[in-house]
Amino acid sequence: MGQILTIDTGGTKTRIVQFSEIFNTESAFDAPVLHEIEFSTPYDGDEYVAQVADVIRSDFPDFDCDENGVVAIAIRGQIANDCVSDAAKFGWDKFPVVEKLTDLVKKPVLVANDAKVGALGAFSTDFRGRGLYLPIGTGVGISLIIDGELSHEMSGTEVGSMRVLRGDEYIRWETTVSGDMIYEKTGFHGDELPPDHPFWHEYAESLGAGILTILPIFYPDEVIIGGGVANQFPYYGEMLQKFVQENTSPRLKNTRISAAHDPRYTVNRGALIYALKNRNFDHEN
């Protein structure tokens, strides 16, 4: 089995991670990070693939020499026929990222929506039931996993664009909970705000307002928050759970809300599992 190089392409940064060698999806969920590189995401498609290829050659030489290596890209946007459209901030329209990167790295390349594969990295392989993954960064994504398998119910869903009532007006949900909003509203990044800052109470209610809308649609057994704000979950998580329990229907009061156990690498780990499931590397899949 060749190595799998995972690429989490965000609206701000791209993180390339190589995990230690694994042989099945179970070990992939907890595989240690072997090496990683992070850089600002180029918005131009050709510049993006050129920089990714350069980083692979210069910083992952053992992978570059692996004839059986595979690249797995996770990126926000719509994926169709190995092309990416509507990726956050990029302005890509059917950009053939797989074809272009394959030509440069001479390796098979897979691409998938970051929220979709993030669910694979957020929920353990033995999870049974309905799990909802909500990655929150520059925007808000969503993915549903049922008994360990990704559901196609979420294809094309732009949950961050739904309107929620805040005060006396309806506004886009992602403008009330994104990482950019935290900085714009407080002047600090989330990891710079102390746990007892009053903002976290407001944030819990803003996040809860959207979750209350989603719960009756998908009836998840568990909701996992991912992305940058997952790191601050201890600051607002208890208030969020209480807000949702007090305002949702009796049938949904027991829905558990938690943070991804390893938010920095959730998407990269999901891309690794996605590659295993789709390249027949997993002995059991």
mmCIF file of C-alpha atoms in Angstrom:
data_model
loop_
_atom_site.group_PDB
_atom_site.id
_atom_site.type_symbol
_atom_site.label_atom_id
_atom_site.label_comp_id
_atom_site.label_asym_id
_atom_site.label_seq_id
_atom_site.Cartn_x
_atom_site.Cartn_y
_atom_site.Cartn_z
ATOM 1 C CA MET A 1 0.000 0.000 0.000
ATOM 2 C CA GLY A 2 1.351 3.422 -0.949
ATOM 3 C CA GLN A 3 1.451 6.473 1.259
ATOM 4 C CA ILE A 4 -1.517 8.862 1.355
ATOM 5 C CA LEU A 5 -0.848 12.590 1.545
ATOM 6 C CA THR A 6 -3.818 14.603 2.823
ATOM 7 C CA ILE A 7 -4.542 18.242 1.966
ATOM 8 C CA ASP A 8 -7.009 20.376 3.915
ATOM 9 C CA THR A 9 -7.645 23.409 1.706
ATOM 10 C CA GLY A 10 -9.319 26.213 3.605
ATOM 11 C CA GLY A 11 -10.322 29.728 2.677
ATOM 12 C CA THR A 12 -7.313 31.069 4.580
ATOM 13 C CA LYS A 13 -4.767 28.288 4.945
ATOM 14 C CA THR A 14 -3.877 24.981 3.336
ATOM 15 C CA ARG A 15 -2.508 22.225 5.558
ATOM 16 C CA ILE A 16 -0.722 19.214 4.057
ATOM 17 C CA VAL A 17 -0.409 16.331 6.514
ATOM 18 C CA GLN A 18 1.304 12.981 6.247
ATOM 19 C CA PHE A 19 0.209 10.470 8.868
ATOM 20 C CA SER A 20 2.240 7.492 9.998
ATOM 21 C CA GLU A 21 1.647 4.367 7.961
ATOM 22 C CA ILE A 22 -1.784 2.830 8.474
ATOM 23 C CA PHE A 23 -3.559 -0.182 7.029
ATOM 24 C CA ASN A 24 -7.280 0.282 7.752
ATOM 25 C CA THR A 25 -9.821 2.969 8.627
ATOM 26 C CA GLU A 26 -9.817 2.017 12.314
ATOM 27 C CA SER A 27 -6.128 2.809 12.758
ATOM 28 C CA ALA A 28 -6.488 5.899 10.543
ATOM 29 C CA PHE A 29 -8.797 7.530 13.086
ATOM 30 C CA ASP A 30 -5.958 7.772 15.624
ATOM 31 C CA ALA A 31 -2.909 7.657 13.340
ATOM 32 C CA PRO A 32 -0.103 9.933 14.597
ATOM 33 C CA VAL A 33 0.967 12.886 12.455
ATOM 34 C CA LEU A 34 4.295 12.186 10.814
ATOM 35 C CA HIS A 35 4.868 15.526 9.067
ATOM 36 C CA GLU A 36 2.874 18.638 8.180
ATOM 37 C CA ILE A 37 3.243 21.908 6.287
ATOM 38 C CA GLU A 38 0.864 24.881 6.340
ATOM 39 C CA PHE A 39 0.753 27.852 3.969
ATOM 40 C CA SER A 40 -1.626 30.601 2.863
ATOM 41 C CA THR A 41 -4.100 29.305 0.295
ATOM 42 C CA PRO A 42 -3.605 30.819 -3.175
ATOM 43 C CA TYR A 43 -6.959 31.821 -4.675
ATOM 44 C CA ASP A 44 -5.870 31.286 -8.268
ATOM 45 C CA GLY A 45 -6.384 27.639 -9.207
ATOM 46 C CA ASP A 46 -3.211 27.186 -11.238
ATOM 47 C CA GLU A 47 -1.166 28.908 -8.557
ATOM 48 C CA TYR A 48 -2.747 26.641 -5.961
ATOM 49 C CA VAL A 49 -1.844 23.366 -7.686
ATOM 50 C CA ALA A 50 1.639 24.656 -8.511
ATOM 51 C CA GLN A 51 2.334 25.530 -4.882
ATOM 52 C CA VAL A 52 0.930 22.223 -3.620
ATOM 53 C CA ALA A 53 3.151 20.342 -6.075
ATOM 54 C CA ASP A 54 6.220 22.388 -5.044
ATOM 55 C CA VAL A 55 5.571 21.713 -1.335
ATOM 56 C CA ILE A 56 5.158 17.990 -1.962
ATOM 57 C CA ARG A 57 8.442 17.810 -3.847
ATOM 58 C CA SER A 58 10.430 19.904 -1.355
ATOM 59 C CA ASP A 59 8.913 18.923 1.998
ATOM 60 C CA PHE A 60 7.655 15.365 1.455
ATOM 61 C CA PRO A 61 10.499 13.746 -0.531
ATOM 62 C CA ASP A 62 9.714 10.211 0.652
ATOM 63 C CA PHE A 63 6.153 10.570 -0.616
ATOM 64 C CA ASP A 64 7.348 12.134 -3.855
ATOM 65 C CA CYS A 65 9.429 9.008 -4.469
ATOM 66 C CA ASP A 66 6.610 6.611 -3.606
ATOM 67 C CA GLU A 67 5.350 5.139 -6.885
ATOM 68 C CA ASN A 68 2.133 4.014 -5.191
ATOM 69 C CA GLY A 69 1.413 7.263 -3.341
ATOM 70 C CA VAL A 70 -2.006 8.929 -3.435
ATOM 71 C CA VAL A 71 -3.023 12.550 -2.785
ATOM 72 C CA ALA A 72 -6.370 13.227 -1.081
ATOM 73 C CA ILE A 73 -7.654 16.824 -1.228
ATOM 74 C CA ALA A 74 -10.440 18.167 0.978
ATOM 75 C CA ILE A 75 -11.798 21.546 -0.079
ATOM 76 C CA ARG A 76 -14.878 23.664 0.445
ATOM 77 C CA GLY A 77 -17.141 23.915 -2.598
ATOM 78 C CA GLN A 78 -19.124 21.803 -5.011
ATOM 79 C CA ILE A 79 -17.343 18.753 -6.425
ATOM 80 C CA ALA A 80 -18.428 17.254 -9.736
ATOM 81 C CA ASN A 81 -16.387 15.161 -12.183
ATOM 82 C CA ASP A 82 -13.207 15.848 -10.192
ATOM 83 C CA CYS A 83 -13.696 19.596 -10.647
ATOM 84 C CA VAL A 84 -14.303 22.244 -7.982
ATOM 85 C CA SER A 85 -16.789 25.111 -8.168
ATOM 86 C CA ASP A 86 -17.909 27.749 -5.675
ATOM 87 C CA ALA A 87 -14.995 27.131 -3.321
ATOM 88 C CA ALA A 88 -14.817 29.679 -0.504
ATOM 89 C CA LYS A 89 -13.310 32.978 -1.712
ATOM 90 C CA PHE A 90 -11.656 31.317 -4.726
ATOM 91 C CA GLY A 91 -14.120 32.021 -7.500
ATOM 92 C CA TRP A 92 -13.382 28.658 -9.106
ATOM 93 C CA ASP A 93 -15.831 27.431 -11.747
ATOM 94 C CA LYS A 94 -15.396 23.766 -12.659
ATOM 95 C CA PHE A 95 -11.681 23.993 -11.975
ATOM 96 C CA PRO A 96 -10.098 20.605 -12.898
ATOM 97 C CA VAL A 97 -7.987 20.311 -9.767
ATOM 98 C CA VAL A 98 -7.543 16.536 -10.045
ATOM 99 C CA GLU A 99 -6.332 16.626 -13.633
ATOM 100 C CA LYS A 100 -3.955 19.531 -13.074
ATOM 101 C CA LEU A 101 -2.409 18.251 -9.848
ATOM 102 C CA THR A 102 -2.091 14.711 -11.233
ATOM 103 C CA ASP A 103 -0.072 16.112 -14.146
ATOM 104 C CA LEU A 104 2.303 17.831 -11.721
ATOM 105 C CA VAL A 105 2.813 15.212 -9.012
ATOM 106 C CA LYS A 106 2.420 12.107 -11.192
ATOM 107 C CA LYS A 107 0.258 10.470 -8.540
ATOM 108 C CA PRO A 108 -3.444 9.557 -8.344
ATOM 109 C CA VAL A 109 -5.428 12.441 -6.818
ATOM 110 C CA LEU A 110 -8.784 12.329 -5.031
ATOM 111 C CA VAL A 111 -10.884 15.391 -4.182
ATOM 112 C CA ALA A 112 -13.923 15.741 -1.908
ATOM 113 C CA ASN A 113 -15.827 18.415 -0.033
ATOM 114 C CA ASP A 114 -14.093 19.263 3.247
ATOM 115 C CA ALA A 115 -17.229 19.103 5.391
ATOM 116 C CA LYS A 116 -18.109 15.749 3.876
ATOM 117 C CA VAL A 117 -14.781 14.080 4.609
ATOM 118 C CA GLY A 118 -14.509 15.962 7.900
ATOM 119 C CA ALA A 119 -17.380 13.875 9.228
ATOM 120 C CA LEU A 120 -15.277 10.761 8.654
ATOM 121 C CA GLY A 121 -12.515 12.293 10.741
ATOM 122 C CA ALA A 122 -14.880 13.521 13.467
ATOM 123 C CA PHE A 123 -16.881 10.369 14.190
ATOM 124 C CA SER A 124 -15.162 7.162 15.197
ATOM 125 C CA THR A 125 -15.435 4.250 12.819
ATOM 126 C CA ASP A 126 -17.623 2.334 15.293
ATOM 127 C CA PHE A 127 -20.148 5.186 15.640
ATOM 128 C CA ARG A 128 -23.686 3.995 15.060
ATOM 129 C CA GLY A 129 -26.633 6.295 14.542
ATOM 130 C CA ARG A 130 -26.967 9.681 12.871
ATOM 131 C CA GLY A 131 -24.069 12.065 13.328
ATOM 132 C CA LEU A 132 -24.006 15.681 12.179
ATOM 133 C CA TYR A 133 -20.673 17.428 11.620
ATOM 134 C CA LEU A 134 -20.562 21.250 11.614
ATOM 135 C CA PRO A 135 -17.131 22.683 10.706
ATOM 136 C CA ILE A 136 -16.936 26.400 11.480
ATOM 137 C CA GLY A 137 -14.142 28.541 10.065
ATOM 138 C CA THR A 138 -14.476 31.294 7.477
ATOM 139 C CA GLY A 139 -17.929 29.812 6.866
ATOM 140 C CA VAL A 140 -20.107 26.973 8.142
ATOM 141 C CA GLY A 141 -20.269 23.543 6.544
ATOM 142 C CA ILE A 142 -22.383 20.501 7.275
ATOM 143 C CA SER A 143 -22.212 16.767 6.727
ATOM 144 C CA LEU A 144 -24.278 13.793 7.857
ATOM 145 C CA ILE A 145 -22.932 10.357 8.672
ATOM 146 C CA ILE A 146 -25.186 7.364 9.280
ATOM 147 C CA ASP A 147 -23.782 4.214 10.901
ATOM 148 C CA GLY A 148 -20.275 5.117 9.843
ATOM 149 C CA GLU A 149 -21.090 5.926 6.215
ATOM 150 C CA LEU A 150 -21.446 9.347 4.608
ATOM 151 C CA SER A 151 -24.959 10.325 3.581
ATOM 152 C CA HIS A 152 -25.620 12.046 0.266
ATOM 153 C CA GLU A 153 -28.514 13.984 1.814
ATOM 154 C CA MET A 154 -26.201 16.947 2.369
ATOM 155 C CA SER A 155 -24.892 17.322 -1.198
ATOM 156 C CA GLY A 156 -24.962 20.969 -2.173
ATOM 157 C CA THR A 157 -26.248 22.139 1.207
ATOM 158 C CA GLU A 158 -25.126 25.665 2.143
ATOM 159 C CA VAL A 159 -26.198 25.672 5.770
ATOM 160 C CA GLY A 160 -24.196 28.797 6.518
ATOM 161 C CA SER A 161 -26.485 30.744 4.183
ATOM 162 C CA MET A 162 -29.689 29.947 6.060
ATOM 163 C CA ARG A 163 -31.323 32.840 7.888
ATOM 164 C CA VAL A 164 -31.706 32.931 11.648
ATOM 165 C CA LEU A 165 -33.563 35.490 13.749
ATOM 166 C CA ARG A 166 -31.209 37.609 15.814
ATOM 167 C CA GLY A 167 -32.836 40.548 17.482
ATOM 168 C CA ASP A 168 -35.501 41.848 15.131
ATOM 169 C CA GLU A 169 -34.008 40.738 11.812
ATOM 170 C CA TYR A 170 -33.134 37.586 9.895
ATOM 171 C CA ILE A 171 -29.461 37.325 8.991
ATOM 172 C CA ARG A 172 -27.126 34.722 7.506
ATOM 173 C CA TRP A 173 -26.183 32.223 10.175
ATOM 174 C CA GLU A 174 -22.497 32.095 9.247
ATOM 175 C CA THR A 175 -22.176 35.862 9.786
ATOM 176 C CA THR A 176 -23.034 35.264 13.452
ATOM 177 C CA VAL A 177 -20.726 32.313 14.198
ATOM 178 C CA SER A 178 -17.756 32.291 11.784
ATOM 179 C CA GLY A 179 -14.202 32.804 12.933
ATOM 180 C CA ASP A 180 -14.065 36.039 10.947
ATOM 181 C CA MET A 181 -17.104 37.311 12.854
ATOM 182 C CA ILE A 182 -15.431 36.664 16.202
ATOM 183 C CA TYR A 183 -12.505 38.854 15.197
ATOM 184 C CA GLU A 184 -14.690 41.563 13.688
ATOM 185 C CA LYS A 185 -16.898 41.732 16.757
ATOM 186 C CA THR A 186 -14.286 41.510 19.506
ATOM 187 C CA GLY A 187 -11.023 42.511 17.860
ATOM 188 C CA PHE A 188 -9.539 39.185 18.965
ATOM 189 C CA HIS A 189 -9.274 35.722 17.504
ATOM 190 C CA GLY A 190 -11.192 33.037 19.362
ATOM 191 C CA ASP A 191 -8.096 31.574 20.991
ATOM 192 C CA GLU A 192 -7.206 35.012 22.362
ATOM 193 C CA LEU A 193 -10.468 35.507 24.284
ATOM 194 C CA PRO A 194 -10.442 34.296 27.913
ATOM 195 C CA PRO A 195 -12.907 31.577 28.963
ATOM 196 C CA ASP A 196 -14.954 33.990 31.088
ATOM 197 C CA HIS A 197 -15.360 36.645 28.396
ATOM 198 C CA PRO A 198 -19.066 37.629 28.085
ATOM 199 C CA PHE A 199 -18.876 37.155 24.327
ATOM 200 C CA TRP A 200 -19.018 33.371 24.727
ATOM 201 C CA HIS A 201 -22.563 33.527 26.104
ATOM 202 C CA GLU A 202 -23.679 35.482 23.038
ATOM 203 C CA TYR A 203 -21.778 33.075 20.820
ATOM 204 C CA ALA A 204 -23.486 30.033 22.359
ATOM 205 C CA GLU A 205 -26.900 31.500 21.581
ATOM 206 C CA SER A 206 -25.912 32.459 18.030
ATOM 207 C CA LEU A 207 -24.601 28.972 17.355
ATOM 208 C CA GLY A 208 -27.608 27.434 19.065
ATOM 209 C CA ALA A 209 -30.057 29.409 16.922
ATOM 210 C CA GLY A 210 -28.832 27.629 13.806
ATOM 211 C CA ILE A 211 -28.603 24.222 15.461
ATOM 212 C CA LEU A 212 -32.218 24.530 16.598
ATOM 213 C CA THR A 213 -33.238 24.949 12.964
ATOM 214 C CA ILE A 214 -31.200 21.957 11.799
ATOM 215 C CA LEU A 215 -32.103 19.396 14.471
ATOM 216 C CA PRO A 216 -35.732 18.721 13.418
ATOM 217 C CA ILE A 217 -34.618 18.239 9.808
ATOM 218 C CA PHE A 218 -31.929 15.593 10.341
ATOM 219 C CA TYR A 219 -32.651 14.234 13.844
ATOM 220 C CA PRO A 220 -28.996 13.521 14.689
ATOM 221 C CA ASP A 221 -27.991 11.523 17.735
ATOM 222 C CA GLU A 222 -24.896 13.666 18.080
ATOM 223 C CA VAL A 223 -23.626 16.984 16.709
ATOM 224 C CA ILE A 224 -19.871 17.525 16.506
ATOM 225 C CA ILE A 225 -18.472 21.031 16.101
ATOM 226 C CA GLY A 226 -15.300 21.257 14.031
ATOM 227 C CA GLY A 227 -13.074 23.980 12.647
ATOM 228 C CA GLY A 228 -11.216 26.634 14.579
ATOM 229 C CA VAL A 229 -13.983 27.351 17.113
ATOM 230 C CA ALA A 230 -13.923 23.718 18.257
ATOM 231 C CA ASN A 231 -10.797 24.565 20.238
ATOM 232 C CA GLN A 232 -12.807 26.979 22.374
ATOM 233 C CA PHE A 233 -15.717 24.573 22.911
ATOM 234 C CA PRO A 234 -14.991 24.357 26.677
ATOM 235 C CA TYR A 235 -15.728 28.107 26.836
ATOM 236 C CA TYR A 236 -19.227 27.941 25.338
ATOM 237 C CA GLY A 237 -20.158 24.258 25.050
ATOM 238 C CA GLU A 238 -22.111 23.937 28.291
ATOM 239 C CA MET A 239 -24.075 27.114 27.550
ATOM 240 C CA LEU A 240 -24.745 25.893 24.002
ATOM 241 C CA GLN A 241 -26.043 22.511 25.161
ATOM 242 C CA LYS A 242 -28.297 24.164 27.736
ATOM 243 C CA PHE A 243 -29.656 26.693 25.222
ATOM 244 C CA VAL A 244 -30.524 23.963 22.737
ATOM 245 C CA GLN A 245 -32.111 21.712 25.367
ATOM 246 C CA GLU A 246 -34.282 24.549 26.650
ATOM 247 C CA ASN A 247 -35.551 25.519 23.208
ATOM 248 C CA THR A 248 -35.865 22.311 21.185
ATOM 249 C CA SER A 249 -38.601 19.674 21.125
ATOM 250 C CA PRO A 250 -38.701 16.928 23.777
ATOM 251 C CA ARG A 251 -37.627 14.319 21.220
ATOM 252 C CA LEU A 252 -34.386 16.209 20.561
ATOM 253 C CA LYS A 253 -33.404 17.242 24.081
ATOM 254 C CA ASN A 254 -30.962 14.349 24.408
ATOM 255 C CA THR A 255 -29.008 15.202 21.264
ATOM 256 C CA ARG A 256 -25.397 15.396 22.372
ATOM 257 C CA ILE A 257 -23.293 18.353 21.231
ATOM 258 C CA SER A 258 -19.521 18.072 21.442
ATOM 259 C CA ALA A 259 -16.317 19.257 19.791
ATOM 260 C CA ALA A 260 -14.122 17.287 17.431
ATOM 261 C CA HIS A 261 -11.509 15.420 19.467
ATOM 262 C CA ASP A 262 -8.658 16.616 17.243
ATOM 263 C CA PRO A 263 -9.975 19.726 15.429
ATOM 264 C CA ARG A 264 -6.701 20.749 13.827
ATOM 265 C CA TYR A 265 -6.477 17.471 11.926
ATOM 266 C CA THR A 266 -10.119 16.413 11.640
ATOM 267 C CA VAL A 267 -10.384 17.189 7.922
ATOM 268 C CA ASN A 268 -6.960 15.753 7.088
ATOM 269 C CA ARG A 269 -7.817 12.596 9.008
ATOM 270 C CA GLY A 270 -11.175 12.422 7.201
ATOM 271 C CA ALA A 271 -9.385 12.770 3.860
ATOM 272 C CA LEU A 272 -7.149 9.873 4.847
ATOM 273 C CA ILE A 273 -10.151 7.673 5.672
ATOM 274 C CA TYR A 274 -11.927 8.806 2.502
ATOM 275 C CA ALA A 275 -8.920 7.759 0.426
ATOM 276 C CA LEU A 276 -8.796 4.382 2.125
ATOM 277 C CA LYS A 277 -12.473 3.815 1.442
ATOM 278 C CA ASN A 278 -12.259 4.904 -2.184
ATOM 279 C CA ARG A 279 -8.926 3.509 -3.328
ATOM 280 C CA ASN A 280 -9.478 -0.032 -2.008
ATOM 281 C CA PHE A 281 -6.508 0.250 0.345
ATOM 282 C CA ASP A 282 -8.556 -0.790 3.352
ATOM 283 C CA HIS A 283 -8.500 -4.568 3.794
ATOM 284 C CA GLU A 284 -12.106 -4.452 5.008
ATOM 285 C CA ASN A 285 -13.595 -1.974 2.492
#
